[in-house]
């Protein structure tokens, strides 16, 4: 059975004056999936998110949402996309009142039972005990969770979250991750989130989009990326000589490697490990250990 696509971005370009920020960006997101958006600061992640939710105009390319070309002027359609991007609050009002204003400002929102819905959402993000507290008393992490609650007021099919873990302590991060997983599993909500917390991206994401200098560097599953980025370290009983390093360079090992004293670090390539061990064993080197040193995501930030 084919998985339905909730979002498809085709040939997206965006420039600010002469500065090109997004260059031919293409990707799709399946319903009920969590997609991690990675890239260095300035890579174009936030610009991409703002275009999807309609905060930035004058782009080239096409965005299809739920099977049709997205219409940012259709408030009912856009009310099915929740976002945590550039969120602001009424600091002197309570969490309850901020939620109520967000709901009242949502076109087509059924306000019957609004207080109960607010309580349910604040309970969902772990802020029910702070429902009457003024937002100006909140920590940054609490504001992040309040912003997530506001994003959920529209009962979204798609959530766009910019750095949802910033400012959260480990318990807060675990709480938000658990909530996001619940949304996908119980309501089939699709989620795109950006983060610099690489371990959390690896744990939470079912697919990854990596942007570098405004272009898609990688789009696919974490498992596929991990397979492509396997790394090994071979430890020998003695330092590897320059002559034998040269021997590896001109052989058919066919992989990048770095030799340091009695170890060699190298990236995976078909048969590379076997060939390297075979060559050096024949030259009198004994293998002390072979270690996996995969560093799948951080390589995109080097």
Short mmCIF file of the C-alpha atoms (twelve columns), coordinates in Angstrom:
data_MODEL
# 
_entry.id   MODEL 
# 
loop_
_atom_site.group_PDB 
_atom_site.id 
_atom_site.type_symbol 
_atom_site.label_atom_id 
_atom_site.label_alt_id 
_atom_site.label_comp_id 
_atom_site.label_asym_id 
_atom_site.label_seq_id 
_atom_site.Cartn_x 
_atom_site.Cartn_y 
_atom_site.Cartn_z 
_atom_site.pdbx_PDB_model_num 
ATOM 1   C CA . UNK A 1   0.000   0.000  0.000  1 
ATOM 2   C CA . UNK A 2   1.420   3.373  -1.034 1 
ATOM 3   C CA . UNK A 3   1.903   5.925  1.720  1 
ATOM 4   C CA . UNK A 4   0.015   9.163  1.126  1 
ATOM 5   C CA . UNK A 5   2.131   12.298 0.716  1 
ATOM 6   C CA . UNK A 6   1.072   15.327 2.785  1 
ATOM 7   C CA . UNK A 7   3.687   17.774 1.464  1 
ATOM 8   C CA . UNK A 8   5.743   17.939 -1.711 1 
ATOM 9   C CA . UNK A 9   8.204   20.720 -2.517 1 
ATOM 10  C CA . UNK A 10  9.341   21.040 -6.133 1 
ATOM 11  C CA . UNK A 11  12.172  23.135 -7.576 1 
ATOM 12  C CA . UNK A 12  11.963  25.727 -4.804 1 
ATOM 13  C CA . UNK A 13  14.149  28.834 -5.157 1 
ATOM 14  C CA . UNK A 14  14.295  31.853 -2.874 1 
ATOM 15  C CA . UNK A 15  16.586  34.875 -2.939 1 
ATOM 16  C CA . UNK A 16  16.894  38.042 -0.902 1 
ATOM 17  C CA . UNK A 17  18.235  40.564 -3.383 1 
ATOM 18  C CA . UNK A 18  21.285  38.960 -4.952 1 
ATOM 19  C CA . UNK A 19  21.690  36.422 -2.160 1 
ATOM 20  C CA . UNK A 20  20.295  33.031 -3.102 1 
ATOM 21  C CA . UNK A 21  19.069  31.293 0.050  1 
ATOM 22  C CA . UNK A 22  17.300  28.241 -1.437 1 
ATOM 23  C CA . UNK A 23  18.421  26.647 -4.693 1 
ATOM 24  C CA . UNK A 24  16.275  23.986 -6.401 1 
ATOM 25  C CA . UNK A 25  14.965  22.378 -3.200 1 
ATOM 26  C CA . UNK A 26  12.979  19.168 -3.724 1 
ATOM 27  C CA . UNK A 27  11.549  16.776 -1.127 1 
ATOM 28  C CA . UNK A 28  8.335   15.158 0.065  1 
ATOM 29  C CA . UNK A 29  6.832   14.235 3.439  1 
ATOM 30  C CA . UNK A 30  4.569   11.256 4.025  1 
ATOM 31  C CA . UNK A 31  1.499   11.361 6.246  1 
ATOM 32  C CA . UNK A 32  2.135   10.476 9.858  1 
ATOM 33  C CA . UNK A 33  5.919   10.720 9.581  1 
ATOM 34  C CA . UNK A 34  8.441   12.773 11.537 1 
ATOM 35  C CA . UNK A 35  11.079  14.436 9.378  1 
ATOM 36  C CA . UNK A 36  14.228  15.990 10.822 1 
ATOM 37  C CA . UNK A 37  15.529  19.099 9.046  1 
ATOM 38  C CA . UNK A 38  19.270  19.567 9.474  1 
ATOM 39  C CA . UNK A 39  21.841  22.123 8.405  1 
ATOM 40  C CA . UNK A 40  24.257  24.719 9.688  1 
ATOM 41  C CA . UNK A 41  23.038  28.142 10.760 1 
ATOM 42  C CA . UNK A 42  22.271  30.089 7.605  1 
ATOM 43  C CA . UNK A 43  21.747  26.972 5.494  1 
ATOM 44  C CA . UNK A 44  18.151  27.958 4.686  1 
ATOM 45  C CA . UNK A 45  16.115  25.863 7.150  1 
ATOM 46  C CA . UNK A 46  14.059  28.663 8.689  1 
ATOM 47  C CA . UNK A 47  13.518  30.301 5.293  1 
ATOM 48  C CA . UNK A 48  12.145  27.019 3.983  1 
ATOM 49  C CA . UNK A 49  9.770   26.677 6.929  1 
ATOM 50  C CA . UNK A 50  8.531   30.255 6.599  1 
ATOM 51  C CA . UNK A 51  7.795   29.715 2.908  1 
ATOM 52  C CA . UNK A 52  5.786   26.562 3.626  1 
ATOM 53  C CA . UNK A 53  3.587   28.295 6.214  1 
ATOM 54  C CA . UNK A 54  3.198   31.456 4.115  1 
ATOM 55  C CA . UNK A 55  5.331   33.924 6.088  1 
ATOM 56  C CA . UNK A 56  7.623   34.515 3.101  1 
ATOM 57  C CA . UNK A 57  6.401   35.259 -0.417 1 
ATOM 58  C CA . UNK A 58  8.013   35.806 -3.815 1 
ATOM 59  C CA . UNK A 59  9.585   32.392 -4.213 1 
ATOM 60  C CA . UNK A 60  9.938   30.279 -7.330 1 
ATOM 61  C CA . UNK A 61  8.818   26.672 -7.474 1 
ATOM 62  C CA . UNK A 62  5.779   24.714 -6.330 1 
ATOM 63  C CA . UNK A 63  4.508   23.472 -2.975 1 
ATOM 64  C CA . UNK A 64  1.807   20.817 -2.924 1 
ATOM 65  C CA . UNK A 65  -0.103  20.275 0.300  1 
ATOM 66  C CA . UNK A 66  -2.486  17.359 0.785  1 
ATOM 67  C CA . UNK A 67  -2.543  16.673 -2.951 1 
ATOM 68  C CA . UNK A 68  -3.096  20.219 -4.265 1 
ATOM 69  C CA . UNK A 69  -1.013  23.311 -4.927 1 
ATOM 70  C CA . UNK A 70  -0.852  25.126 -1.600 1 
ATOM 71  C CA . UNK A 71  -2.986  28.254 -1.252 1 
ATOM 72  C CA . UNK A 72  -1.596  30.495 1.475  1 
ATOM 73  C CA . UNK A 73  -4.641  32.760 1.144  1 
ATOM 74  C CA . UNK A 74  -7.051  29.973 2.072  1 
ATOM 75  C CA . UNK A 75  -7.326  30.395 5.839  1 
ATOM 76  C CA . UNK A 76  -9.197  27.139 6.313  1 
ATOM 77  C CA . UNK A 77  -6.480  25.217 4.496  1 
ATOM 78  C CA . UNK A 78  -3.699  26.973 6.379  1 
ATOM 79  C CA . UNK A 79  -5.472  26.275 9.661  1 
ATOM 80  C CA . UNK A 80  -4.577  22.602 9.159  1 
ATOM 81  C CA . UNK A 81  -0.869  23.512 9.380  1 
ATOM 82  C CA . UNK A 82  0.425   24.235 12.868 1 
ATOM 83  C CA . UNK A 83  3.745   25.992 13.332 1 
ATOM 84  C CA . UNK A 84  6.314   26.896 15.927 1 
ATOM 85  C CA . UNK A 85  8.194   29.564 13.971 1 
ATOM 86  C CA . UNK A 86  8.795   33.105 15.312 1 
ATOM 87  C CA . UNK A 87  6.119   32.621 17.996 1 
ATOM 88  C CA . UNK A 88  5.215   35.646 20.155 1 
ATOM 89  C CA . UNK A 89  3.122   35.913 23.310 1 
ATOM 90  C CA . UNK A 90  1.199   38.447 25.371 1 
ATOM 91  C CA . UNK A 91  3.666   38.357 28.244 1 
ATOM 92  C CA . UNK A 92  1.396   40.038 30.819 1 
ATOM 93  C CA . UNK A 93  -1.417  37.549 30.203 1 
ATOM 94  C CA . UNK A 94  -1.730  34.011 31.500 1 
ATOM 95  C CA . UNK A 95  -1.072  30.841 29.561 1 
ATOM 96  C CA . UNK A 96  -4.842  30.295 29.432 1 
ATOM 97  C CA . UNK A 97  -5.494  33.747 27.984 1 
ATOM 98  C CA . UNK A 98  -2.738  33.409 25.389 1 
ATOM 99  C CA . UNK A 99  -4.268  30.137 24.276 1 
ATOM 100 C CA . UNK A 100 -7.758  31.659 24.196 1 
ATOM 101 C CA . UNK A 101 -6.600  34.581 22.033 1 
ATOM 102 C CA . UNK A 102 -4.898  32.182 19.617 1 
ATOM 103 C CA . UNK A 103 -8.088  30.128 19.338 1 
ATOM 104 C CA . UNK A 104 -10.391 33.141 18.967 1 
ATOM 105 C CA . UNK A 105 -8.147  34.487 16.197 1 
ATOM 106 C CA . UNK A 106 -8.385  31.229 14.245 1 
ATOM 107 C CA . UNK A 107 -10.958 31.557 11.425 1 
ATOM 108 C CA . UNK A 108 -13.523 28.776 11.428 1 
ATOM 109 C CA . UNK A 109 -12.544 27.634 14.922 1 
ATOM 110 C CA . UNK A 110 -15.409 26.183 16.938 1 
ATOM 111 C CA . UNK A 111 -15.144 27.967 20.272 1 
ATOM 112 C CA . UNK A 112 -17.683 25.766 22.029 1 
ATOM 113 C CA . UNK A 113 -15.941 24.067 24.934 1 
ATOM 114 C CA . UNK A 114 -12.872 26.272 24.425 1 
ATOM 115 C CA . UNK A 115 -11.822 26.238 28.085 1 
ATOM 116 C CA . UNK A 116 -11.804 22.458 28.211 1 
ATOM 117 C CA . UNK A 117 -9.759  22.314 25.004 1 
ATOM 118 C CA . UNK A 118 -7.234  24.769 26.453 1 
ATOM 119 C CA . UNK A 119 -6.898  22.649 29.577 1 
ATOM 120 C CA . UNK A 120 -6.400  19.501 27.487 1 
ATOM 121 C CA . UNK A 121 -3.705  21.122 25.344 1 
ATOM 122 C CA . UNK A 122 -1.837  22.587 28.306 1 
ATOM 123 C CA . UNK A 123 -2.025  19.217 30.021 1 
ATOM 124 C CA . UNK A 124 -0.687  17.631 26.838 1 
ATOM 125 C CA . UNK A 125 2.446   19.832 26.908 1 
ATOM 126 C CA . UNK A 126 2.873   19.614 30.684 1 
ATOM 127 C CA . UNK A 127 1.760   23.152 31.586 1 
ATOM 128 C CA . UNK A 128 -1.595  22.506 33.227 1 
ATOM 129 C CA . UNK A 129 -0.218  23.562 36.628 1 
ATOM 130 C CA . UNK A 130 0.791   26.910 35.099 1 
ATOM 131 C CA . UNK A 131 -2.494  27.643 33.368 1 
ATOM 132 C CA . UNK A 132 -3.122  30.844 35.370 1 
ATOM 133 C CA . UNK A 133 0.515   32.021 35.486 1 
ATOM 134 C CA . UNK A 134 1.574   35.028 33.449 1 
ATOM 135 C CA . UNK A 135 3.770   34.085 30.513 1 
ATOM 136 C CA . UNK A 136 6.444   36.595 31.573 1 
ATOM 137 C CA . UNK A 137 7.177   34.290 34.520 1 
ATOM 138 C CA . UNK A 138 7.823   31.322 32.219 1 
ATOM 139 C CA . UNK A 139 11.276  29.955 31.432 1 
ATOM 140 C CA . UNK A 140 12.303  29.758 27.796 1 
ATOM 141 C CA . UNK A 141 11.587  26.044 27.776 1 
ATOM 142 C CA . UNK A 142 8.092   26.586 29.154 1 
ATOM 143 C CA . UNK A 143 7.440   29.146 26.430 1 
ATOM 144 C CA . UNK A 144 8.540   26.576 23.851 1 
ATOM 145 C CA . UNK A 145 5.970   24.134 25.192 1 
ATOM 146 C CA . UNK A 146 3.293   26.844 25.237 1 
ATOM 147 C CA . UNK A 147 4.149   27.600 21.607 1 
ATOM 148 C CA . UNK A 148 3.679   23.915 20.803 1 
ATOM 149 C CA . UNK A 149 0.265   23.993 22.504 1 
ATOM 150 C CA . UNK A 150 -0.684  27.020 20.383 1 
ATOM 151 C CA . UNK A 151 0.447   25.201 17.248 1 
ATOM 152 C CA . UNK A 152 -1.949  22.389 18.144 1 
ATOM 153 C CA . UNK A 153 -5.009  24.653 18.495 1 
ATOM 154 C CA . UNK A 154 -5.749  24.209 14.778 1 
ATOM 155 C CA . UNK A 155 -5.894  20.387 15.019 1 
ATOM 156 C CA . UNK A 156 -3.135  20.160 12.383 1 
ATOM 157 C CA . UNK A 157 -2.439  17.632 9.688  1 
ATOM 158 C CA . UNK A 158 1.092   19.037 9.436  1 
ATOM 159 C CA . UNK A 159 3.327   20.584 12.094 1 
ATOM 160 C CA . UNK A 160 6.291   22.816 11.219 1 
ATOM 161 C CA . UNK A 161 8.589   23.252 14.228 1 
ATOM 162 C CA . UNK A 162 11.710  25.427 14.266 1 
ATOM 163 C CA . UNK A 163 14.106  24.294 17.013 1 
ATOM 164 C CA . UNK A 164 11.411  22.892 19.367 1 
ATOM 165 C CA . UNK A 165 14.036  21.614 21.842 1 
ATOM 166 C CA . UNK A 166 15.899  24.901 22.342 1 
ATOM 167 C CA . UNK A 167 15.931  25.918 25.996 1 
ATOM 168 C CA . UNK A 168 14.470  22.656 27.243 1 
ATOM 169 C CA . UNK A 169 16.100  20.622 29.978 1 
ATOM 170 C CA . UNK A 170 16.478  16.846 29.405 1 
ATOM 171 C CA . UNK A 171 13.092  16.165 31.019 1 
ATOM 172 C CA . UNK A 172 11.425  18.802 28.827 1 
ATOM 173 C CA . UNK A 173 13.035  17.356 25.699 1 
ATOM 174 C CA . UNK A 174 11.838  13.866 26.607 1 
ATOM 175 C CA . UNK A 175 8.336   15.222 27.226 1 
ATOM 176 C CA . UNK A 176 8.114   17.046 23.897 1 
ATOM 177 C CA . UNK A 177 9.512   14.069 21.975 1 
ATOM 178 C CA . UNK A 178 6.921   11.825 23.591 1 
ATOM 179 C CA . UNK A 179 4.135   14.255 22.640 1 
ATOM 180 C CA . UNK A 180 5.310   14.487 19.036 1 
ATOM 181 C CA . UNK A 181 5.429   10.703 18.723 1 
ATOM 182 C CA . UNK A 182 1.906   10.491 20.170 1 
ATOM 183 C CA . UNK A 183 0.598   12.980 17.613 1 
ATOM 184 C CA . UNK A 184 1.960   10.889 14.766 1 
ATOM 185 C CA . UNK A 185 0.807   7.560  16.110 1 
ATOM 186 C CA . UNK A 186 -2.632  8.602  17.369 1 
ATOM 187 C CA . UNK A 187 -3.654  11.368 14.948 1 
ATOM 188 C CA . UNK A 188 -1.492  10.635 11.890 1 
ATOM 189 C CA . UNK A 189 0.014   14.132 12.090 1 
ATOM 190 C CA . UNK A 190 3.086   14.778 9.923  1 
ATOM 191 C CA . UNK A 191 5.919   16.752 11.492 1 
ATOM 192 C CA . UNK A 192 8.893   18.637 10.106 1 
ATOM 193 C CA . UNK A 193 11.269  19.925 12.764 1 
ATOM 194 C CA . UNK A 194 14.668  21.544 12.692 1 
ATOM 195 C CA . UNK A 195 17.178  20.996 15.470 1 
ATOM 196 C CA . UNK A 196 20.858  21.104 16.332 1 
ATOM 197 C CA . UNK A 197 20.335  18.340 18.889 1 
ATOM 198 C CA . UNK A 198 21.704  15.580 16.662 1 
ATOM 199 C CA . UNK A 199 21.008  12.725 19.047 1 
ATOM 200 C CA . UNK A 200 17.363  13.758 19.303 1 
ATOM 201 C CA . UNK A 201 17.073  14.047 15.519 1 
ATOM 202 C CA . UNK A 202 18.496  10.560 15.108 1 
ATOM 203 C CA . UNK A 203 16.134  9.130  17.733 1 
ATOM 204 C CA . UNK A 204 12.952  10.899 16.634 1 
ATOM 205 C CA . UNK A 205 13.145  11.165 12.852 1 
ATOM 206 C CA . UNK A 206 11.864  8.574  10.419 1 
ATOM 207 C CA . UNK A 207 13.316  10.573 7.540  1 
ATOM 208 C CA . UNK A 208 15.917  13.318 7.191  1 
ATOM 209 C CA . UNK A 209 16.343  16.390 5.031  1 
ATOM 210 C CA . UNK A 210 19.796  17.950 5.130  1 
ATOM 211 C CA . UNK A 211 20.312  21.430 3.669  1 
ATOM 212 C CA . UNK A 212 23.730  22.826 2.835  1 
ATOM 213 C CA . UNK A 213 24.170  26.280 1.313  1 
ATOM 214 C CA . UNK A 214 20.510  26.341 0.265  1 
ATOM 215 C CA . UNK A 215 20.602  22.973 -1.507 1 
ATOM 216 C CA . UNK A 216 19.402  19.535 -0.484 1 
ATOM 217 C CA . UNK A 217 22.461  17.583 0.564  1 
ATOM 218 C CA . UNK A 218 20.500  14.487 1.556  1 
ATOM 219 C CA . UNK A 219 16.871  13.387 1.638  1 
ATOM 220 C CA . UNK A 220 15.915  9.927  2.828  1 
ATOM 221 C CA . UNK A 221 15.811  7.639  5.841  1 
ATOM 222 C CA . UNK A 222 18.228  7.690  8.731  1 
ATOM 223 C CA . UNK A 223 18.997  3.994  8.225  1 
ATOM 224 C CA . UNK A 224 20.054  4.612  4.611  1 
ATOM 225 C CA . UNK A 225 22.233  7.546  5.663  1 
ATOM 226 C CA . UNK A 226 23.807  5.425  8.389  1 
ATOM 227 C CA . UNK A 227 24.616  2.704  5.875  1 
ATOM 228 C CA . UNK A 228 26.246  5.280  3.595  1 
ATOM 229 C CA . UNK A 229 28.348  6.734  6.423  1 
ATOM 230 C CA . UNK A 230 29.781  3.695  8.146  1 
ATOM 231 C CA . UNK A 231 33.267  4.365  9.499  1 
ATOM 232 C CA . UNK A 232 35.896  2.041  10.907 1 
ATOM 233 C CA . UNK A 233 39.057  2.304  12.979 1 
ATOM 234 C CA . UNK A 234 41.645  -0.477 12.736 1 
ATOM 235 C CA . UNK A 235 44.173  -0.757 15.566 1 
ATOM 236 C CA . UNK A 236 47.482  -2.486 14.796 1 
ATOM 237 C CA . UNK A 237 50.273  -3.866 16.966 1 
ATOM 238 C CA . UNK A 238 52.708  -1.237 15.647 1 
ATOM 239 C CA . UNK A 239 52.743  2.111  13.789 1 
ATOM 240 C CA . UNK A 240 51.905  1.898  10.088 1 
ATOM 241 C CA . UNK A 241 54.933  2.962  8.073  1 
ATOM 242 C CA . UNK A 242 54.908  5.605  5.344  1 
ATOM 243 C CA . UNK A 243 55.797  2.937  2.802  1 
ATOM 244 C CA . UNK A 244 52.790  0.837  3.692  1 
ATOM 245 C CA . UNK A 245 50.502  3.876  3.739  1 
ATOM 246 C CA . UNK A 246 51.704  4.555  0.192  1 
ATOM 247 C CA . UNK A 247 50.962  0.940  -0.674 1 
ATOM 248 C CA . UNK A 248 47.357  1.428  0.445  1 
ATOM 249 C CA . UNK A 249 47.070  4.674  -1.534 1 
ATOM 250 C CA . UNK A 250 48.014  3.014  -4.821 1 
ATOM 251 C CA . UNK A 251 46.059  -0.179 -4.125 1 
ATOM 252 C CA . UNK A 252 42.394  -0.844 -4.861 1 
ATOM 253 C CA . UNK A 253 41.247  -0.085 -1.306 1 
ATOM 254 C CA . UNK A 254 39.164  2.712  -2.887 1 
ATOM 255 C CA . UNK A 255 38.236  4.678  0.235  1 
ATOM 256 C CA . UNK A 256 39.354  7.773  2.108  1 
ATOM 257 C CA . UNK A 257 41.525  6.920  5.098  1 
ATOM 258 C CA . UNK A 258 43.713  8.644  7.678  1 
ATOM 259 C CA . UNK A 259 46.669  6.824  9.253  1 
ATOM 260 C CA . UNK A 260 47.839  7.950  12.697 1 
ATOM 261 C CA . UNK A 261 50.552  6.003  14.534 1 
ATOM 262 C CA . UNK A 262 49.190  2.472  14.938 1 
ATOM 263 C CA . UNK A 263 45.653  3.092  13.694 1 
ATOM 264 C CA . UNK A 264 43.807  3.782  10.449 1 
ATOM 265 C CA . UNK A 265 40.432  5.544  10.248 1 
ATOM 266 C CA . UNK A 266 38.454  5.179  7.055  1 
ATOM 267 C CA . UNK A 267 35.006  5.549  5.540  1 
ATOM 268 C CA . UNK A 268 33.051  2.553  4.387  1 
ATOM 269 C CA . UNK A 269 33.319  1.348  0.813  1 
ATOM 270 C CA . UNK A 270 32.423  -2.071 -0.591 1 
ATOM 271 C CA . UNK A 271 35.149  -4.534 0.355  1 
ATOM 272 C CA . UNK A 272 37.461  -1.813 1.709  1 
ATOM 273 C CA . UNK A 273 37.797  -3.319 5.180  1 
ATOM 274 C CA . UNK A 274 38.682  -6.777 3.853  1 
ATOM 275 C CA . UNK A 275 41.214  -5.433 1.338  1 
ATOM 276 C CA . UNK A 276 42.917  -3.156 3.880  1 
ATOM 277 C CA . UNK A 277 43.277  -5.963 6.425  1 
ATOM 278 C CA . UNK A 278 44.502  -8.394 3.744  1 
ATOM 279 C CA . UNK A 279 47.177  -5.994 2.485  1 
ATOM 280 C CA . UNK A 280 48.571  -5.037 5.890  1 
ATOM 281 C CA . UNK A 281 48.373  -8.543 7.329  1 
ATOM 282 C CA . UNK A 282 50.556  -9.637 4.439  1 
ATOM 283 C CA . UNK A 283 53.092  -7.005 5.499  1 
ATOM 284 C CA . UNK A 284 53.379  -8.341 9.039  1 
ATOM 285 C CA . UNK A 285 50.829  -6.166 10.840 1 
ATOM 286 C CA . UNK A 286 48.633  -7.819 13.442 1 
ATOM 287 C CA . UNK A 287 45.077  -6.574 13.945 1 
ATOM 288 C CA . UNK A 288 44.488  -5.601 17.589 1 
ATOM 289 C CA . UNK A 289 40.903  -4.394 17.124 1 
ATOM 290 C CA . UNK A 290 38.368  -3.159 14.553 1 
ATOM 291 C CA . UNK A 291 35.997  -0.479 15.875 1 
ATOM 292 C CA . UNK A 292 32.935  1.157  14.326 1 
ATOM 293 C CA . UNK A 293 33.231  4.948  14.659 1 
ATOM 294 C CA . UNK A 294 30.116  6.090  12.820 1 
ATOM 295 C CA . UNK A 295 29.346  9.788  13.239 1 
ATOM 296 C CA . UNK A 296 26.393  9.939  10.919 1 
ATOM 297 C CA . UNK A 297 24.878  13.386 11.404 1 
ATOM 298 C CA . UNK A 298 27.681  15.599 12.666 1 
ATOM 299 C CA . UNK A 299 29.551  15.210 9.354  1 
ATOM 300 C CA . UNK A 300 27.028  17.625 7.863  1 
ATOM 301 C CA . UNK A 301 28.149  20.327 10.298 1 
ATOM 302 C CA . UNK A 302 31.899  20.084 9.713  1 
# 
